[in-house]
Amino acid sequence: MKRILVTGATGFIGSHTLVELIDRGYSVIGIDNLANSSLDVLNRIKDITGIRPEFREGDIRDKEFLNHIFQMFEVDSVIHFAGYKAVDESVREPMLYYSNNLIATQLLLEAMQKNGIKKLIFSSSCTVYGDSKYVPITEESETCPVNPYGRTKYYIENMLRDLSCSDSHWKILNLRYFNPVGAHPTGLIGEDPLGIPNNLFPFLTQTAIGKRDAMLVFGSDYDTPDGTCIRDYIHVVDLAKGHLAALEALDNIQGINFINLGTGNGSSVLEIVNTFKKVNDVEFIVEMAPRRKGDAAKVWADTTKAKKVLKWKSELTLEDMLRDAWNWQQKNPNGYI
Ligand SMILES: NC(=O)c1ccc[n+]([C@@H]2O[C@H](COP(=O)([O-])OP(=O)(O)OC[C@H]3O[C@@H](n4cnc5c(N)ncnc54)[C@H](O)[C@@H]3O)[C@@H](O)[C@H]2O)c1
């Protein structure tokens, strides 16, 4: 069976993808520098799949480490998750993001090229579209990111495009995720953000469990039916399965393909909060707060291309996302320890 190298393997999306890969019989090698994850993830993956994944701790900016990995393991394709992802941090510390996202990816690509590995699945983001004027967003919509994090993804996408133009052996699936949420239904792996969460779901579950005094809704005067922002939330298990579909499609594609991974449906912040309370039978205080800078009003994906090229579509519902997120939070009130 083909060996798949997964960077950022112990992170939120990486860990769920490892579970799906192992369950499908793939042989994997995970790498991570543990900047935003825990080694305990590997034990949890073993509890779910019965197999402890092959893993090496290291940084993808370390050329020697990468070459060593490529020499030790016969890698067929790379799924590249490693990177930083907090928009507000990227505004405060842009150089950190250019180094760990853009430069790190360049170093990974060079190591892949040197070792003759030219099949890649890359974690991009809907942030490359910026404040899109039209919904649903298709892959042809204008890309105009509005913060340093989004710009690192945008520059990486262009680097990948140039690379694939320079050498027709490259096969690249550039996946633009919408909003991955939820957790594995076992409650053994999930999202474990450091500090005050920036994203809606961890904020919601931490408020529900009593770690935060109130659920803050940023902005209630947007041009949407209830005034709060609309996003396309996708269950992380569906997203992980999207990577299996991408691996299966990779051999048959030419050059680089850009593909949205979302559900194609938008939900407002208030809809999420109210459905969370109902599905999980919990109560907490909800407070309206001023808008955050840079939040677009409406963002959801057109998923036609994913269905066509990957033969994949999301299956889990909003209720599944909210139930699984709460199950994870309750079973792991302090995340991984
Ligand atoms: N979660 C989201 O909302 C979202 C949305 C769109 C795109 N993405 C992208 O998907 C990818 C995975 O996101 P995630 O939510 O799993 O994030 P995460 O922080 O949970 O996982 C990323 C992992 O990469 C590791 N890492 C970071 N820098 C590294 C380096 N230099 N070398 C080795 N390991 C390194 C971290 O320790 C972490 O385990 C990221 O590239 C992110 O930008 C995420």
Tab-separated table of C-alpha atoms and ligand atoms in Angstrom:
chain	number	residue	atom	x	y	z
A	1	MET	CA	0.000	0.000	0.000
A	2	LYS	CA	1.187	3.536	-0.783
A	3	ARG	CA	2.864	5.499	2.031
A	4	ILE	CA	1.355	8.930	2.601
A	5	LEU	CA	3.369	11.633	4.350
A	6	VAL	CA	1.130	13.867	6.466
A	7	THR	CA	2.616	17.143	7.750
A	8	GLY	CA	0.853	18.728	10.736
A	9	ALA	CA	-0.288	15.182	11.508
A	10	THR	CA	-1.208	15.687	15.174
A	11	GLY	CA	-3.214	18.877	14.531
A	12	PHE	CA	-6.991	19.174	14.326
A	13	ILE	CA	-7.543	18.258	10.678
A	14	GLY	CA	-4.363	16.132	10.399
A	15	SER	CA	-5.425	13.808	13.232
A	16	HIS	CA	-8.884	13.210	11.761
A	17	THR	CA	-7.339	12.587	8.345
A	18	LEU	CA	-4.882	10.057	9.820
A	19	VAL	CA	-7.834	8.121	11.256
A	20	GLU	CA	-9.568	7.983	7.869
A	21	LEU	CA	-6.337	7.039	6.057
A	22	ILE	CA	-5.587	4.226	8.505
A	23	ASP	CA	-9.174	2.967	8.364
A	24	ARG	CA	-8.913	2.856	4.560
A	25	GLY	CA	-5.709	0.772	4.821
A	26	TYR	CA	-3.179	3.433	3.840
A	27	SER	CA	0.279	3.288	5.274
A	28	VAL	CA	1.154	6.690	6.778
A	29	ILE	CA	4.061	8.643	8.190
A	30	GLY	CA	3.036	11.686	10.219
A	31	ILE	CA	5.315	14.590	11.077
A	32	ASP	CA	4.679	17.561	13.366
A	33	ASN	CA	6.750	19.917	15.509
A	34	LEU	CA	3.986	19.913	18.171
A	35	ALA	CA	3.786	23.741	18.092
A	36	ASN	CA	0.003	23.473	18.323
A	37	SER	CA	-0.697	19.845	19.190
A	38	SER	CA	0.071	17.038	21.575
A	39	LEU	CA	1.742	13.627	21.284
A	40	ASP	CA	-1.262	12.186	23.122
A	41	VAL	CA	-3.122	12.441	19.784
A	42	LEU	CA	-1.198	9.350	18.625
A	43	ASN	CA	-2.550	7.254	21.530
A	44	ARG	CA	-6.057	8.496	20.799
A	45	ILE	CA	-5.705	7.530	17.121
A	46	LYS	CA	-4.596	4.066	18.242
A	47	ASP	CA	-7.680	3.817	20.474
A	48	ILE	CA	-9.905	4.634	17.486
A	49	THR	CA	-8.202	2.631	14.720
A	50	GLY	CA	-6.241	-0.055	16.610
A	51	ILE	CA	-3.058	1.211	14.932
A	52	ARG	CA	-0.550	3.709	16.323
A	53	PRO	CA	0.547	5.741	13.304
A	54	GLU	CA	4.212	5.980	12.348
A	55	PHE	CA	5.316	9.438	13.542
A	56	ARG	CA	8.431	11.621	13.712
A	57	GLU	CA	8.633	14.861	15.645
A	58	GLY	CA	10.276	17.626	13.622
A	59	ASP	CA	9.916	20.928	11.831
A	60	ILE	CA	9.279	21.139	8.090
A	61	ARG	CA	11.656	24.124	7.943
A	62	ASP	CA	14.462	21.722	8.900
A	63	LYS	CA	15.884	20.531	5.544
A	64	GLU	CA	17.891	17.686	7.079
A	65	PHE	CA	14.864	16.384	8.927
A	66	LEU	CA	12.771	16.374	5.748
A	67	ASN	CA	15.448	14.677	3.657
A	68	HIS	CA	15.882	12.061	6.362
A	69	ILE	CA	12.129	11.357	6.297
A	70	PHE	CA	12.078	11.029	2.496
A	71	GLN	CA	15.091	8.710	2.591
A	72	MET	CA	13.706	6.515	5.379
A	73	PHE	CA	10.193	6.111	4.004
A	74	GLU	CA	9.033	5.383	0.490
A	75	VAL	CA	6.589	8.256	0.196
A	76	ASP	CA	4.050	8.271	-2.635
A	77	SER	CA	2.171	11.523	-1.889
A	78	VAL	CA	2.220	14.325	0.649
A	79	ILE	CA	-0.755	15.863	2.458
A	80	HIS	CA	0.478	19.187	3.775
A	81	PHE	CA	-1.414	20.552	6.794
A	82	ALA	CA	1.466	22.028	8.842
A	83	GLY	CA	1.249	25.768	9.359
A	84	TYR	CA	-0.245	28.521	11.485
A	85	LYS	CA	-3.880	29.514	11.053
A	86	ALA	CA	-4.937	32.334	13.413
A	87	VAL	CA	-5.986	35.410	11.451
A	88	ASP	CA	-5.573	37.907	14.320
A	89	GLU	CA	-2.142	36.534	15.243
A	90	SER	CA	-1.098	36.862	11.599
A	91	VAL	CA	-1.976	40.578	11.736
A	92	ARG	CA	0.186	41.040	14.854
A	93	GLU	CA	3.039	38.769	13.751
A	94	PRO	CA	3.058	38.637	9.941
A	95	MET	CA	6.703	37.485	9.703
A	96	LEU	CA	5.870	34.408	11.765
A	97	TYR	CA	3.226	33.514	9.183
A	98	TYR	CA	5.414	34.211	6.151
A	99	SER	CA	8.113	32.035	7.698
A	100	ASN	CA	6.011	29.135	8.917
A	101	ASN	CA	3.496	29.028	6.073
A	102	LEU	CA	5.126	30.380	2.930
A	103	ILE	CA	8.849	29.664	3.470
A	104	ALA	CA	8.127	26.358	5.208
A	105	THR	CA	6.050	25.211	2.225
A	106	GLN	CA	8.798	26.271	-0.176
A	107	LEU	CA	11.283	24.149	1.789
A	108	LEU	CA	8.907	21.184	1.781
A	109	LEU	CA	8.403	21.481	-1.988
A	110	GLU	CA	12.161	21.636	-2.564
A	111	ALA	CA	12.679	18.519	-0.458
A	112	MET	CA	9.892	16.733	-2.342
A	113	GLN	CA	11.407	17.733	-5.679
A	114	LYS	CA	14.881	16.618	-4.596
A	115	ASN	CA	13.484	13.221	-3.633
A	116	GLY	CA	11.341	12.797	-6.761
A	117	ILE	CA	7.957	13.072	-4.999
A	118	LYS	CA	5.555	15.176	-7.025
A	119	LYS	CA	2.090	14.437	-5.690
A	120	LEU	CA	0.677	16.924	-3.209
A	121	ILE	CA	-2.571	17.773	-1.456
A	122	PHE	CA	-2.399	21.237	0.057
A	123	SER	CA	-4.538	22.809	2.814
A	124	SER	CA	-5.607	26.158	1.507
A	125	SER	CA	-8.488	28.171	2.832
A	126	CYS	CA	-11.547	30.143	1.787
A	127	THR	CA	-9.715	33.159	3.285
A	128	VAL	CA	-8.000	33.465	-0.131
A	129	TYR	CA	-11.312	34.824	-1.471
A	130	GLY	CA	-11.345	37.689	1.049
A	131	ASP	CA	-14.572	39.642	1.283
A	132	SER	CA	-16.256	38.046	-1.710
A	133	LYS	CA	-19.084	40.062	-3.273
A	134	TYR	CA	-21.028	37.036	-4.448
A	135	VAL	CA	-22.172	33.780	-2.879
A	136	PRO	CA	-21.890	30.909	-3.374
A	137	ILE	CA	-18.164	31.222	-3.960
A	138	THR	CA	-16.823	29.209	-6.882
A	139	GLU	CA	-13.187	28.370	-7.574
A	140	GLU	CA	-13.282	31.043	-10.285
A	141	SER	CA	-14.360	33.779	-7.862
A	142	GLU	CA	-11.824	36.541	-7.376
A	143	THR	CA	-9.051	35.814	-4.849
A	144	CYS	CA	-8.262	38.875	-2.779
A	145	PRO	CA	-7.253	37.955	0.792
A	146	VAL	CA	-7.624	40.664	3.418
A	147	ASN	CA	-5.143	39.558	6.090
A	148	PRO	CA	-1.573	38.167	6.283
A	149	TYR	CA	-2.747	34.583	6.982
A	150	GLY	CA	-4.917	34.593	3.859
A	151	ARG	CA	-2.105	36.161	1.854
A	152	THR	CA	0.318	33.377	2.850
A	153	LYS	CA	-2.177	30.854	1.436
A	154	TYR	CA	-2.621	33.001	-1.677
A	155	TYR	CA	1.142	33.203	-2.278
A	156	ILE	CA	1.547	29.477	-1.670
A	157	GLU	CA	-1.213	28.787	-4.213
A	158	ASN	CA	0.693	30.895	-6.757
A	159	MET	CA	3.958	29.139	-5.919
A	160	LEU	CA	2.221	25.787	-6.504
A	161	ARG	CA	0.791	27.044	-9.784
A	162	ASP	CA	4.254	28.155	-10.986
A	163	LEU	CA	5.786	24.853	-9.911
A	164	SER	CA	3.201	22.800	-11.771
A	165	CYS	CA	3.700	24.958	-14.898
A	166	SER	CA	7.454	24.363	-14.735
A	167	ASP	CA	7.232	20.563	-14.553
A	168	SER	CA	4.290	18.558	-15.871
A	169	HIS	CA	5.030	15.649	-13.517
A	170	TRP	CA	3.551	17.538	-10.565
A	171	LYS	CA	0.023	16.555	-9.554
A	172	ILE	CA	-1.410	18.986	-7.025
A	173	LEU	CA	-4.829	19.266	-5.426
A	174	ASN	CA	-5.151	22.624	-3.739
A	175	LEU	CA	-8.094	22.312	-1.356
A	176	ARG	CA	-9.767	25.476	-0.106
A	177	TYR	CA	-11.461	24.563	3.182
A	178	PHE	CA	-14.427	26.554	4.386
A	179	ASN	CA	-14.997	26.269	8.180
A	180	PRO	CA	-13.966	22.893	9.629
A	181	VAL	CA	-15.692	22.160	12.957
A	182	GLY	CA	-16.882	19.277	15.145
A	183	ALA	CA	-14.837	16.338	16.321
A	184	HIS	CA	-14.551	12.587	15.897
A	185	PRO	CA	-17.814	10.959	17.104
A	186	THR	CA	-15.856	8.931	19.691
A	187	GLY	CA	-14.900	12.200	21.433
A	188	LEU	CA	-11.272	11.000	21.471
A	189	ILE	CA	-9.865	13.622	19.069
A	190	GLY	CA	-10.976	17.178	18.414
A	191	GLU	CA	-9.907	20.810	18.286
A	192	ASP	CA	-7.730	21.961	21.186
A	193	PRO	CA	-6.991	25.666	20.753
A	194	LEU	CA	-4.478	27.434	22.988
A	195	GLY	CA	-5.731	30.528	24.854
A	196	ILE	CA	-8.984	32.326	24.031
A	197	PRO	CA	-10.457	30.641	20.969
A	198	ASN	CA	-10.787	32.748	17.872
A	199	ASN	CA	-13.285	30.477	16.162
A	200	LEU	CA	-16.986	30.162	16.843
A	201	PHE	CA	-17.219	26.467	17.766
A	202	PRO	CA	-14.508	26.272	20.471
A	203	PHE	CA	-15.812	29.563	21.903
A	204	LEU	CA	-19.292	28.078	21.992
A	205	THR	CA	-18.327	24.792	23.650
A	206	GLN	CA	-16.051	26.527	26.171
A	207	THR	CA	-18.889	28.886	27.126
A	208	ALA	CA	-21.340	25.993	27.429
A	209	ILE	CA	-18.974	24.144	29.770
A	210	GLY	CA	-18.538	27.266	31.930
A	211	LYS	CA	-14.996	28.311	30.965
A	212	ARG	CA	-16.250	31.628	29.556
A	213	ASP	CA	-18.910	33.845	31.121
A	214	ALA	CA	-20.876	34.488	27.943
A	215	MET	CA	-21.009	33.599	24.287
A	216	LEU	CA	-20.046	36.736	22.375
A	217	VAL	CA	-21.659	37.251	18.966
A	218	PHE	CA	-19.503	39.684	17.002
A	219	GLY	CA	-21.796	41.887	14.941
A	220	SER	CA	-25.599	41.754	14.690
A	221	ASP	CA	-26.141	44.377	11.994
A	222	TYR	CA	-24.831	42.568	8.928
A	223	ASP	CA	-26.890	42.324	5.765
A	224	THR	CA	-28.173	38.819	6.604
A	225	PRO	CA	-31.658	37.617	7.712
A	226	ASP	CA	-30.822	37.724	11.470
A	227	GLY	CA	-28.002	40.290	11.238
A	228	THR	CA	-25.200	37.854	12.172
A	229	CYS	CA	-22.463	36.504	9.893
A	230	ILE	CA	-23.109	33.452	7.734
A	231	ARG	CA	-20.463	30.765	7.196
A	232	ASP	CA	-20.203	27.349	5.569
A	233	TYR	CA	-19.368	24.967	8.443
A	234	ILE	CA	-18.118	21.520	7.510
A	235	HIS	CA	-17.716	18.522	9.838
A	236	VAL	CA	-14.018	17.711	10.242
A	237	VAL	CA	-14.735	14.016	9.553
A	238	ASP	CA	-16.325	14.939	6.212
A	239	LEU	CA	-13.315	17.127	5.483
A	240	ALA	CA	-10.935	14.275	6.348
A	241	LYS	CA	-12.861	12.006	3.957
A	242	GLY	CA	-12.461	14.719	1.317
A	243	HIS	CA	-8.709	14.081	1.562
A	244	LEU	CA	-9.226	10.374	0.863
A	245	ALA	CA	-11.245	11.313	-2.198
A	246	ALA	CA	-8.469	13.729	-3.198
A	247	LEU	CA	-5.815	11.013	-2.847
A	248	GLU	CA	-7.871	8.716	-5.034
A	249	ALA	CA	-8.315	11.465	-7.645
A	250	LEU	CA	-4.682	12.608	-7.601
A	251	ASP	CA	-3.319	10.106	-10.109
A	252	ASN	CA	-5.854	11.153	-12.725
A	253	ILE	CA	-5.365	14.900	-12.606
A	254	GLN	CA	-3.036	17.044	-14.659
A	255	GLY	CA	-1.050	19.878	-13.066
A	256	ILE	CA	-2.832	21.796	-10.337
A	257	ASN	CA	-6.547	21.852	-9.475
A	258	PHE	CA	-8.213	24.286	-7.049
A	259	ILE	CA	-11.172	22.823	-5.184
A	260	ASN	CA	-13.551	24.169	-2.526
A	261	LEU	CA	-14.329	21.834	0.374
A	262	GLY	CA	-17.490	22.957	2.123
A	263	THR	CA	-21.092	21.819	2.436
A	264	GLY	CA	-22.521	24.429	0.078
A	265	ASN	CA	-24.835	25.695	2.866
A	266	GLY	CA	-24.483	28.746	5.039
A	267	SER	CA	-25.527	29.039	8.718
A	268	SER	CA	-25.641	32.236	10.736
A	269	VAL	CA	-23.940	32.614	14.106
A	270	LEU	CA	-27.292	32.896	15.901
A	271	GLU	CA	-28.607	29.821	14.088
A	272	ILE	CA	-25.538	27.890	15.296
A	273	VAL	CA	-25.879	29.107	18.881
A	274	ASN	CA	-29.603	28.298	19.059
A	275	THR	CA	-29.221	24.892	17.385
A	276	PHE	CA	-26.334	24.075	19.754
A	277	LYS	CA	-28.519	24.809	22.781
A	278	LYS	CA	-31.377	22.725	21.384
A	279	VAL	CA	-29.379	19.702	20.188
A	280	ASN	CA	-27.286	19.486	23.346
A	281	ASP	CA	-29.914	20.687	25.823
A	282	VAL	CA	-27.663	23.309	27.452
A	283	GLU	CA	-28.173	26.959	28.429
A	284	PHE	CA	-25.729	29.854	28.651
A	285	ILE	CA	-25.630	33.624	28.271
A	286	VAL	CA	-25.346	35.054	24.759
A	287	GLU	CA	-24.170	38.669	24.357
A	288	MET	CA	-24.059	40.828	21.272
A	289	ALA	CA	-20.663	42.453	20.733
A	290	PRO	CA	-19.357	44.905	18.120
A	291	ARG	CA	-18.285	43.623	14.700
A	292	ARG	CA	-14.735	42.285	14.388
A	293	LYS	CA	-12.544	43.962	11.821
A	294	GLY	CA	-12.287	42.009	8.589
A	295	ASP	CA	-15.276	39.637	9.041
A	296	ALA	CA	-17.225	39.221	5.789
A	297	ALA	CA	-21.036	39.067	6.076
A	298	LYS	CA	-21.761	35.960	3.965
A	299	VAL	CA	-19.451	33.162	2.910
A	300	TRP	CA	-20.437	29.781	1.560
A	301	ALA	CA	-19.049	27.470	-1.074
A	302	ASP	CA	-20.170	26.284	-4.442
A	303	THR	CA	-19.276	22.596	-4.180
A	304	THR	CA	-19.970	21.523	-7.771
A	305	LYS	CA	-16.291	21.054	-8.622
A	306	ALA	CA	-15.585	18.843	-5.578
A	307	LYS	CA	-18.466	16.571	-6.614
A	308	LYS	CA	-17.192	16.408	-10.183
A	309	VAL	CA	-13.428	16.069	-9.691
A	310	LEU	CA	-13.245	14.285	-6.327
A	311	LYS	CA	-16.615	12.481	-6.482
A	312	TRP	CA	-17.030	13.713	-2.911
A	313	LYS	CA	-19.647	15.644	-0.993
A	314	SER	CA	-20.218	16.313	2.692
A	315	GLU	CA	-22.667	14.005	4.450
A	316	LEU	CA	-22.880	15.068	8.081
A	317	THR	CA	-25.412	17.647	9.300
A	318	LEU	CA	-25.115	20.783	11.392
A	319	GLU	CA	-26.625	18.814	14.289
A	320	ASP	CA	-23.850	16.200	13.924
A	321	MET	CA	-21.224	18.964	14.044
A	322	LEU	CA	-22.728	20.526	17.172
A	323	ARG	CA	-23.283	17.210	18.956
A	324	ASP	CA	-19.768	15.949	18.247
A	325	ALA	CA	-18.154	19.271	19.224
A	326	TRP	CA	-19.974	19.157	22.571
A	327	ASN	CA	-19.152	15.473	23.131
A	328	TRP	CA	-15.436	16.263	22.601
A	329	GLN	CA	-15.558	19.281	24.939
A	330	GLN	CA	-17.326	17.351	27.697
A	331	LYS	CA	-14.985	14.367	27.488
A	332	ASN	CA	-11.897	16.625	27.314
A	333	PRO	CA	-12.687	19.809	29.272
A	334	ASN	CA	-9.003	20.781	29.207
A	335	GLY	CA	-8.207	19.394	25.761
A	336	TYR	CA	-5.313	16.956	25.468
A	337	ILE	CA	-3.229	16.629	28.620
B	1	LIG	N1	-9.034	24.778	11.013
B	1	LIG	C1	-9.445	25.671	10.135
B	1	LIG	O1	-10.387	26.419	10.406
B	1	LIG	C2	-8.784	25.777	8.775
B	1	LIG	C3	-9.473	26.403	7.722
B	1	LIG	C4	-8.847	26.507	6.486
B	1	LIG	C5	-7.558	26.006	6.311
B	1	LIG	N2	-6.919	25.432	7.354
B	1	LIG	C6	-5.548	24.954	7.146
B	1	LIG	O2	-5.487	23.571	7.414
B	1	LIG	C7	-4.233	23.225	7.979
B	1	LIG	C8	-4.456	22.437	9.251
B	1	LIG	O3	-5.242	23.209	10.133
B	1	LIG	P1	-5.630	22.691	11.588
B	1	LIG	O4	-6.927	23.319	11.936
B	1	LIG	O5	-5.495	21.211	11.666
B	1	LIG	O6	-4.487	23.407	12.442
B	1	LIG	P2	-3.675	22.847	13.686
B	1	LIG	O7	-2.925	24.000	14.262
B	1	LIG	O8	-4.553	22.073	14.591
B	1	LIG	O9	-2.660	21.830	12.980
B	1	LIG	C9	-1.490	22.262	12.337
B	1	LIG	C10	-0.364	21.387	12.853
B	1	LIG	O10	0.847	21.787	12.209
B	1	LIG	C11	1.898	21.759	13.179
B	1	LIG	N3	2.937	22.662	12.694
B	1	LIG	C12	2.887	24.017	12.583
B	1	LIG	N4	4.040	24.477	12.055
B	1	LIG	C13	4.822	23.398	11.812
B	1	LIG	C14	6.133	23.231	11.271
B	1	LIG	N5	6.875	24.283	10.884
B	1	LIG	N6	6.632	21.986	11.163
B	1	LIG	C15	5.901	20.916	11.566
B	1	LIG	N7	4.669	20.999	12.101
B	1	LIG	C16	4.136	22.242	12.204
B	1	LIG	C17	1.230	22.189	14.488
B	1	LIG	O11	1.928	21.732	15.622
B	1	LIG	C18	-0.146	21.538	14.364
B	1	LIG	O12	-0.158	20.251	14.955
B	1	LIG	C19	-3.474	24.549	8.188
B	1	LIG	O13	-2.582	24.723	7.124
B	1	LIG	C20	-4.573	25.592	8.142
B	1	LIG	O14	-4.103	26.829	7.665
B	1	LIG	C21	-7.505	25.289	8.567
